[in-house]
Short mmCIF file of N, CA and C in Angstrom, two decimals:
data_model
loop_
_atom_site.label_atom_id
_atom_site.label_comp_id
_atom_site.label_asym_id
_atom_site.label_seq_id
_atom_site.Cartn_x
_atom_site.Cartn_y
_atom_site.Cartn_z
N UNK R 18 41.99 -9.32 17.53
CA UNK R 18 41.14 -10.40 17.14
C UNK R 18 41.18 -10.55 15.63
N UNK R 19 40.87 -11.92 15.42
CA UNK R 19 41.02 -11.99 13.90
C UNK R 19 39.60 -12.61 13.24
N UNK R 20 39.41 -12.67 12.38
CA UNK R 20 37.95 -13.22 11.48
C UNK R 20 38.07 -14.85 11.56
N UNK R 21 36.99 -15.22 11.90
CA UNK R 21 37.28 -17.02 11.92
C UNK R 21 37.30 -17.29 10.46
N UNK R 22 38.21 -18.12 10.23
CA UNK R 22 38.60 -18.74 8.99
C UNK R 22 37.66 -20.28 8.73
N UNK R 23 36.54 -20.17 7.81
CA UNK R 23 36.03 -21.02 7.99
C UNK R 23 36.80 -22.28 7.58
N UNK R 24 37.82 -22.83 6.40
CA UNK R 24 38.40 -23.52 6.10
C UNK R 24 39.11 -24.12 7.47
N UNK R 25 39.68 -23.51 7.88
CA UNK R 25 40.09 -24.02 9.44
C UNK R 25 39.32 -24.57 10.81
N UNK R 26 38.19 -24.18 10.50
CA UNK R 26 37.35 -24.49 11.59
C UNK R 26 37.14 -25.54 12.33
N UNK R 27 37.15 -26.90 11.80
CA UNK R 27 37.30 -28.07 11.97
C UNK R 27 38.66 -28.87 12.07
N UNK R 28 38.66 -29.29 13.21
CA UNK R 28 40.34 -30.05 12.77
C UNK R 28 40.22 -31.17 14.04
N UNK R 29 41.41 -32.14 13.98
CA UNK R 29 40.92 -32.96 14.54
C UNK R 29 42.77 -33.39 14.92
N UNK R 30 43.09 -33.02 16.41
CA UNK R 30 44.64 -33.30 16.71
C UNK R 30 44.55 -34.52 17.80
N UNK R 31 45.83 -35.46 16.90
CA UNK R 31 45.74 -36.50 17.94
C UNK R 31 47.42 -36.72 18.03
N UNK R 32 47.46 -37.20 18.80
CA UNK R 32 49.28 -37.32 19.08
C UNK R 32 50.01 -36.06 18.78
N UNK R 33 49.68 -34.95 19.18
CA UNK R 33 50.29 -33.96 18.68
C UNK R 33 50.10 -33.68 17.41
N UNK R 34 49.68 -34.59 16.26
CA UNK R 34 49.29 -34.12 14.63
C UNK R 34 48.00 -33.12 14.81
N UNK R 35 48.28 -32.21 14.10
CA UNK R 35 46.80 -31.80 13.70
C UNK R 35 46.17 -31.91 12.28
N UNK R 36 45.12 -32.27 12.00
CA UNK R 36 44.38 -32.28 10.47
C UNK R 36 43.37 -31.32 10.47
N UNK R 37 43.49 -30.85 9.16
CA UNK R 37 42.24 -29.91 9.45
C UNK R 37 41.38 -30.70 8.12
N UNK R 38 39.77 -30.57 8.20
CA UNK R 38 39.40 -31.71 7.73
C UNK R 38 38.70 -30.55 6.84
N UNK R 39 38.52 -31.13 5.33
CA UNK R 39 38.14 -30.17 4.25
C UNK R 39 36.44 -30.50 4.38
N UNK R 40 36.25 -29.92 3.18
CA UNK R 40 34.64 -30.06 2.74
C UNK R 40 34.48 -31.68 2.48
N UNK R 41 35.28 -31.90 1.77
CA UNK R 41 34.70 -33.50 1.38
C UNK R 41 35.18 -34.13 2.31
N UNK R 42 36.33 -34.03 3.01
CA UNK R 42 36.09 -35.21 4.29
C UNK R 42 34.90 -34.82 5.23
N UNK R 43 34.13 -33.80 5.21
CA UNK R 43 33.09 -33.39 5.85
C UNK R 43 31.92 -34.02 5.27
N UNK R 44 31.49 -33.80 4.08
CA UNK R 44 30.74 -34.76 3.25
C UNK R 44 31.14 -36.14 3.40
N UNK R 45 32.30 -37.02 3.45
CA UNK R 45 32.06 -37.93 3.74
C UNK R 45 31.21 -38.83 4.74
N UNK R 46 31.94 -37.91 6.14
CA UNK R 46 31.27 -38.30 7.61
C UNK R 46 30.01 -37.62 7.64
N UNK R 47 29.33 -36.72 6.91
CA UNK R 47 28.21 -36.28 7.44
C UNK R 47 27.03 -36.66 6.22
N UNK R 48 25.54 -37.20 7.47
CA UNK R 48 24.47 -36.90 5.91
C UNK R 48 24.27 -35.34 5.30
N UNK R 49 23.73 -35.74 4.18
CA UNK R 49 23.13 -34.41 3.64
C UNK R 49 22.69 -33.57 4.34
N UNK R 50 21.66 -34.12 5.52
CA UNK R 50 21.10 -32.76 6.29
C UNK R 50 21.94 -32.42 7.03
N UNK R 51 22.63 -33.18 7.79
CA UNK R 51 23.88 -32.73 8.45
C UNK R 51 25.20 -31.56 8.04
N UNK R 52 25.18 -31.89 6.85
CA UNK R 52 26.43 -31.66 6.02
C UNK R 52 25.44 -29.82 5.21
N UNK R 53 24.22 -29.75 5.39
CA UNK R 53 23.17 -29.29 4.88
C UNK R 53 23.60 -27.86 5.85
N UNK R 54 23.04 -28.17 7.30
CA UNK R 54 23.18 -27.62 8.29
C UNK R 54 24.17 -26.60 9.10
N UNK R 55 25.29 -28.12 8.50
CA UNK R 55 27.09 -26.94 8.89
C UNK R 55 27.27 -26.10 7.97
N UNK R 56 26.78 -26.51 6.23
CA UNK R 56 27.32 -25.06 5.82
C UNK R 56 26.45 -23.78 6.46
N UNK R 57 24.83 -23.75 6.61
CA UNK R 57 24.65 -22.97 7.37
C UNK R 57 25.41 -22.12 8.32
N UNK R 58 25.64 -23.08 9.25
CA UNK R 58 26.61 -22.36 10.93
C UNK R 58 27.86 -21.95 10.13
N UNK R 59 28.40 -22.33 8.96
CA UNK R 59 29.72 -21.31 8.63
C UNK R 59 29.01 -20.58 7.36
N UNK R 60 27.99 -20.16 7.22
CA UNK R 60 27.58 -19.16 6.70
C UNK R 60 27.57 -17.80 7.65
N UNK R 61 26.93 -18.24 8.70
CA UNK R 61 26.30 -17.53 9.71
C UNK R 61 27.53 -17.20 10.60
N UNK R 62 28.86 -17.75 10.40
CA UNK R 62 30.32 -17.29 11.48
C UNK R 62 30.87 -16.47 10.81
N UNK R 63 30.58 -15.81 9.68
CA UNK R 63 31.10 -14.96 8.93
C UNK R 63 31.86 -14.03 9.78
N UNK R 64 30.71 -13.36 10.36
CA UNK R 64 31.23 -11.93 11.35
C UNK R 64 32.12 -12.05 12.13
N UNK R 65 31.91 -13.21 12.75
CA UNK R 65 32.65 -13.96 14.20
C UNK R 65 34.09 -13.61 14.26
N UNK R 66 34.88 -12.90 15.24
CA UNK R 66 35.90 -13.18 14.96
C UNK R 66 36.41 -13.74 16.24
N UNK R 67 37.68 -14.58 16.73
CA UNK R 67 38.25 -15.08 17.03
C UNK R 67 39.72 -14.51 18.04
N UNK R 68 40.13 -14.92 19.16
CA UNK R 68 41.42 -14.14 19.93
C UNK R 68 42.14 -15.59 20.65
N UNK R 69 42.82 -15.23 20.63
CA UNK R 69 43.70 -16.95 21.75
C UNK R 69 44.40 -16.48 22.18
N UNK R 70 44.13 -16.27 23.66
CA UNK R 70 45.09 -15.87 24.89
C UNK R 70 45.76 -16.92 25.34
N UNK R 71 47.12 -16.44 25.70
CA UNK R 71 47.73 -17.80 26.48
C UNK R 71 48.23 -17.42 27.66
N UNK R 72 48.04 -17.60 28.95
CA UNK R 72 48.40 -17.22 30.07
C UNK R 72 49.07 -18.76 30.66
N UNK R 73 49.92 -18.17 31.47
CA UNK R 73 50.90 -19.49 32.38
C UNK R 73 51.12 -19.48 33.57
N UNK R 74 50.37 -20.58 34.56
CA UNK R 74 50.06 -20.36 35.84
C UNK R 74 51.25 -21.25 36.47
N UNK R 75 51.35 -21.03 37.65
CA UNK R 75 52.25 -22.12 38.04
C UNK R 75 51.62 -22.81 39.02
N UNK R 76 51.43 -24.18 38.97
CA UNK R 76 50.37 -24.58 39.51
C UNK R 76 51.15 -25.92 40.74
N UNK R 77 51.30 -25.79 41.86
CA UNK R 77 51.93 -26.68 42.78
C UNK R 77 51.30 -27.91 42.46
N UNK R 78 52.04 -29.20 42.62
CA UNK R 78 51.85 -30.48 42.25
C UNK R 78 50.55 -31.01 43.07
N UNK R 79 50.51 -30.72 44.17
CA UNK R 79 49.66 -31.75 44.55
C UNK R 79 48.23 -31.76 44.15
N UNK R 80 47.54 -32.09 44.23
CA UNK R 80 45.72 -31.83 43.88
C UNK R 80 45.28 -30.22 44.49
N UNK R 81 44.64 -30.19 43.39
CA UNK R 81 44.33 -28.43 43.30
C UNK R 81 43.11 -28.36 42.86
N UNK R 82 42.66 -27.38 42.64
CA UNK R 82 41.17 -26.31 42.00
C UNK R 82 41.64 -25.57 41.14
N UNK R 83 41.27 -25.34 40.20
CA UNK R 83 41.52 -24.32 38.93
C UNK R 83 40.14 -23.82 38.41
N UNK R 84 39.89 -22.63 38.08
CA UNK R 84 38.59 -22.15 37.78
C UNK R 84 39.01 -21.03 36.79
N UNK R 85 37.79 -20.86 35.68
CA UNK R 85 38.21 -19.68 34.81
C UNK R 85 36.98 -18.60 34.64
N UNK R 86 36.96 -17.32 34.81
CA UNK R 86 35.60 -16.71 34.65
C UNK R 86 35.81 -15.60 33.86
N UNK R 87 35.15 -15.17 33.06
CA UNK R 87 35.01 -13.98 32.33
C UNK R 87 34.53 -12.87 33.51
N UNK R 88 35.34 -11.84 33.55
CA UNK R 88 35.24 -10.93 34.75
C UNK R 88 34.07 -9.46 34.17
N UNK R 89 34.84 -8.90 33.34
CA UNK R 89 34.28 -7.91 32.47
C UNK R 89 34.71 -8.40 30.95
N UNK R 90 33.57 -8.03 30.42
CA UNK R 90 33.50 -7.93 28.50
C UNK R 90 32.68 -6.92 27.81
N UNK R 91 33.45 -6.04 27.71
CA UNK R 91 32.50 -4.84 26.47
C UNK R 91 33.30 -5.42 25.00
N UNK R 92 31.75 -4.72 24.55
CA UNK R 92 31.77 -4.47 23.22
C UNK R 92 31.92 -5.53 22.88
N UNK R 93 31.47 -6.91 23.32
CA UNK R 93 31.68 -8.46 22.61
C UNK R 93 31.12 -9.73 23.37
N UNK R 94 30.35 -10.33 22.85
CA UNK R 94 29.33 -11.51 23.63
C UNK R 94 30.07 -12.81 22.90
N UNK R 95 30.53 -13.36 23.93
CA UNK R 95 31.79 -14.72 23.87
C UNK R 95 30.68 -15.28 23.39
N UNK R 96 30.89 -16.44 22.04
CA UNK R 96 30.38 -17.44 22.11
C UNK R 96 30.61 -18.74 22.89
N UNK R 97 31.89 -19.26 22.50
CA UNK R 97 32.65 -20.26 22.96
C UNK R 97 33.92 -19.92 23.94
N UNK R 98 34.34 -21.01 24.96
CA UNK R 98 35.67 -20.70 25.35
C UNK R 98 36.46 -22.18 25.54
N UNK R 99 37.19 -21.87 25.08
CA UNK R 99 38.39 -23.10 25.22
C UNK R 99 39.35 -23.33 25.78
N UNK R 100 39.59 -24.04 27.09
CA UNK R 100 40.62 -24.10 27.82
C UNK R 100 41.37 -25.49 27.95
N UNK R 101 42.76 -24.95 27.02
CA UNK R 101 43.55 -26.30 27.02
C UNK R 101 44.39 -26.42 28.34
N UNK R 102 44.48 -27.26 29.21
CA UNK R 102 45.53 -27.59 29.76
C UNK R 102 46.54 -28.36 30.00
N UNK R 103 47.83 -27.83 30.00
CA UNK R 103 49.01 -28.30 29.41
C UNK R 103 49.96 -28.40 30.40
N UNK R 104 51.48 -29.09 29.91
CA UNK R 104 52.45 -28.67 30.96
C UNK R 104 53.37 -28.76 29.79
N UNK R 105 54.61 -27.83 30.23
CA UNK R 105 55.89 -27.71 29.26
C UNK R 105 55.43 -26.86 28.15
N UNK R 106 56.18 -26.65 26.90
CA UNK R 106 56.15 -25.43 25.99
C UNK R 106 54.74 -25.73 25.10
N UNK R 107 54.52 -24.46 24.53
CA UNK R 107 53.64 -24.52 23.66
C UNK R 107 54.18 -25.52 22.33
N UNK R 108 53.87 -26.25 21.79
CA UNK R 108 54.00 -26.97 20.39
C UNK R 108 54.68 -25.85 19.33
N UNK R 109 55.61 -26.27 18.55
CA UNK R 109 55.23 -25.38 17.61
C UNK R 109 54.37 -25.02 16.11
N UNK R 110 54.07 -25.93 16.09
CA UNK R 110 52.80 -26.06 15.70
C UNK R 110 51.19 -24.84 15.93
N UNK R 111 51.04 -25.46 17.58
CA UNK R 111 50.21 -24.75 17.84
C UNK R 111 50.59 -23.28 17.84
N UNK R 112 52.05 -22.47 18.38
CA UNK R 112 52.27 -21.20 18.46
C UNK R 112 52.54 -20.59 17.26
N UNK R 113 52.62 -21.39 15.93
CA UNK R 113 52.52 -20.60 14.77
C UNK R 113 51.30 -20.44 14.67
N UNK R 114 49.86 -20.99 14.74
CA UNK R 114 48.37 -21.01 14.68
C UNK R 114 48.04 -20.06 15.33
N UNK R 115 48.72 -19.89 16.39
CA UNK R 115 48.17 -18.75 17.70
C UNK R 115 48.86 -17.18 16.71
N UNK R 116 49.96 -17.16 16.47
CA UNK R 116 50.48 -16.29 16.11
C UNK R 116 49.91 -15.97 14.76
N UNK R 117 49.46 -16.43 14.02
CA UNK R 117 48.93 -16.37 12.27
C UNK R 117 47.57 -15.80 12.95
N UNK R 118 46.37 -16.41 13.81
CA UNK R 118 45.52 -16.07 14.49
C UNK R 118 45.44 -14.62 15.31
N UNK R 119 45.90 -14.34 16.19
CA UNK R 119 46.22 -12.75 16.73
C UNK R 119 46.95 -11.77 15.87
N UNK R 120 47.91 -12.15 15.04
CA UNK R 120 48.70 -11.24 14.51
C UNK R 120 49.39 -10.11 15.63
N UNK R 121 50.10 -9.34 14.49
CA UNK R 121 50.49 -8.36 15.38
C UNK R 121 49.35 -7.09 15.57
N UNK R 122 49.95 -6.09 16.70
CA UNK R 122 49.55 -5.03 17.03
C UNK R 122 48.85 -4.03 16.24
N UNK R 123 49.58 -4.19 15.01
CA UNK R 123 49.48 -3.35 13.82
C UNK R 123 48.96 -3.58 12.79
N UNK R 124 48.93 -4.90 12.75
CA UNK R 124 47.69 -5.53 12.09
C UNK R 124 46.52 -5.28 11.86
N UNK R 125 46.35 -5.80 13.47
CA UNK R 125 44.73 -5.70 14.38
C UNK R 125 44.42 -4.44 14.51
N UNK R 126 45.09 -2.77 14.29
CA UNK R 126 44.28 -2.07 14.84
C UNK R 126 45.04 -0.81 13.02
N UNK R 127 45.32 -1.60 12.09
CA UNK R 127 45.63 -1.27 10.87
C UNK R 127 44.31 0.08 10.63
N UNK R 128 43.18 -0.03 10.66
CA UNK R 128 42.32 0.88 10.17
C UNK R 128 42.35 2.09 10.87
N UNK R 129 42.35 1.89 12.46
CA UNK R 129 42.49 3.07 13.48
C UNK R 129 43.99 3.77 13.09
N UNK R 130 44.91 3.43 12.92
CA UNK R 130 45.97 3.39 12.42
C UNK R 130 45.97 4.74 11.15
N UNK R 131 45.65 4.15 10.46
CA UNK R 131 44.96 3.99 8.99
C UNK R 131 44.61 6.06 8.76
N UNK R 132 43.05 5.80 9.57
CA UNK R 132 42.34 6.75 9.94
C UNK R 132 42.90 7.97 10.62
N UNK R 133 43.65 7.81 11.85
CA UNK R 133 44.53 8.34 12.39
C UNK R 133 45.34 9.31 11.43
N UNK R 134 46.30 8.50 10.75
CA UNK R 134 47.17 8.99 9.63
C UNK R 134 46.26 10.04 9.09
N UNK R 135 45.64 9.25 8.53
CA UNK R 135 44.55 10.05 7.45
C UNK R 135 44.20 11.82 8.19
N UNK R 136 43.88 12.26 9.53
CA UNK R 136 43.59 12.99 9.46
C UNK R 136 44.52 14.15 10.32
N UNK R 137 45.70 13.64 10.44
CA UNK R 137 46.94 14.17 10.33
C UNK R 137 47.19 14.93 9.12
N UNK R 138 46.87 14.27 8.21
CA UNK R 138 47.40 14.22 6.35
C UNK R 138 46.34 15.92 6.39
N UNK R 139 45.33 15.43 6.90
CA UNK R 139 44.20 16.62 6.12
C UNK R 139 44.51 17.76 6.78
N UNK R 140 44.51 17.66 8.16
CA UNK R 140 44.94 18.65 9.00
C UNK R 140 46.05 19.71 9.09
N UNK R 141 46.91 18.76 8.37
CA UNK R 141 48.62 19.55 7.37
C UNK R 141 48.24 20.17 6.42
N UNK R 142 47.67 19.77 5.85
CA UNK R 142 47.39 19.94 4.04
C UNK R 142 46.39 21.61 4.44
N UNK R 143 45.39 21.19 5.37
CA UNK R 143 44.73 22.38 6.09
C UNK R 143 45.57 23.72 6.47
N UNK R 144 46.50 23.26 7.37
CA UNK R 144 47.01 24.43 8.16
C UNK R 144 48.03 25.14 6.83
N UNK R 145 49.00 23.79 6.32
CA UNK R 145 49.63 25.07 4.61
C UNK R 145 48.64 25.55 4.24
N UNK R 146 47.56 25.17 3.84
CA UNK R 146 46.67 26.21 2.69
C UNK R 146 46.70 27.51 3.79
N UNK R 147 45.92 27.54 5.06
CA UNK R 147 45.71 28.55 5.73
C UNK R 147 47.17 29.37 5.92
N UNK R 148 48.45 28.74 5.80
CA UNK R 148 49.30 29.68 5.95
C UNK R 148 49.68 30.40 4.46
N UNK R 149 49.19 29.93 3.74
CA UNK R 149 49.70 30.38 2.18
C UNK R 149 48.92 31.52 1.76
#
């Protein structure tokens, strides 16, 4: 998961373009209290962070049912969920967003990582002294 980027938060894709709309095109379209309000809610998304799964169903042509449910979730209370549905490849566009968004493996778990190392390091450094 990654930290929501508030600069990004807003965007607005039509024909396949996407815009992402700044502060002052935000001030434009919004009143003061309005405009008052949202910086609030991206004050307050600070913590929030963000994941975009992409799963690919194969779905037979004729008229169907499709349903999506959160089964189990530790350690995290969804705010929002967003389900695009599509046919044919991801954009590329959108799969660089997805990919800048999740990152890699090593990225996302850099501190455990990190930490890990770290007490490898001490634990060496430990056992020479004790053999010296």
């Amino acid at each position: 998961m990654a930290p929501l980027d508030p600069d990004q938060m807003v965007s607005i894709t039509m024909s396949g373009a996407t815009r992402i709309l700044t502060q002052d095109d935000l001030k434009e379209l919004m009143s003061e209290e309005d405009f008052a309000a949202f910086e609030e809610s991206v004050a307050a998304s600070k913590p929030l962070r963000q994941l975009i799964n992409v799963n690919r169903y194969s779905v037979p042509g004729e008229e169907t049912f499709f349903s999506v449910s959160a089964l189990t979730v530790e350690n995290i209370r969804p705010i929002s969920l967003e389900l695009v549905i599509g046919q044919g490849p991801i954009p590329p566009g959108v799969q660089q967003y997805i990919d800048r968004t999740n990152r890699s493996w090593f990225y996302r778990y850099r501190y455990t990582l990190l930490g890990f190392a770290s007490v490898l390091v001490v634990a060496g450094w430990g056992f020479r002294r004790m053999a010296a």
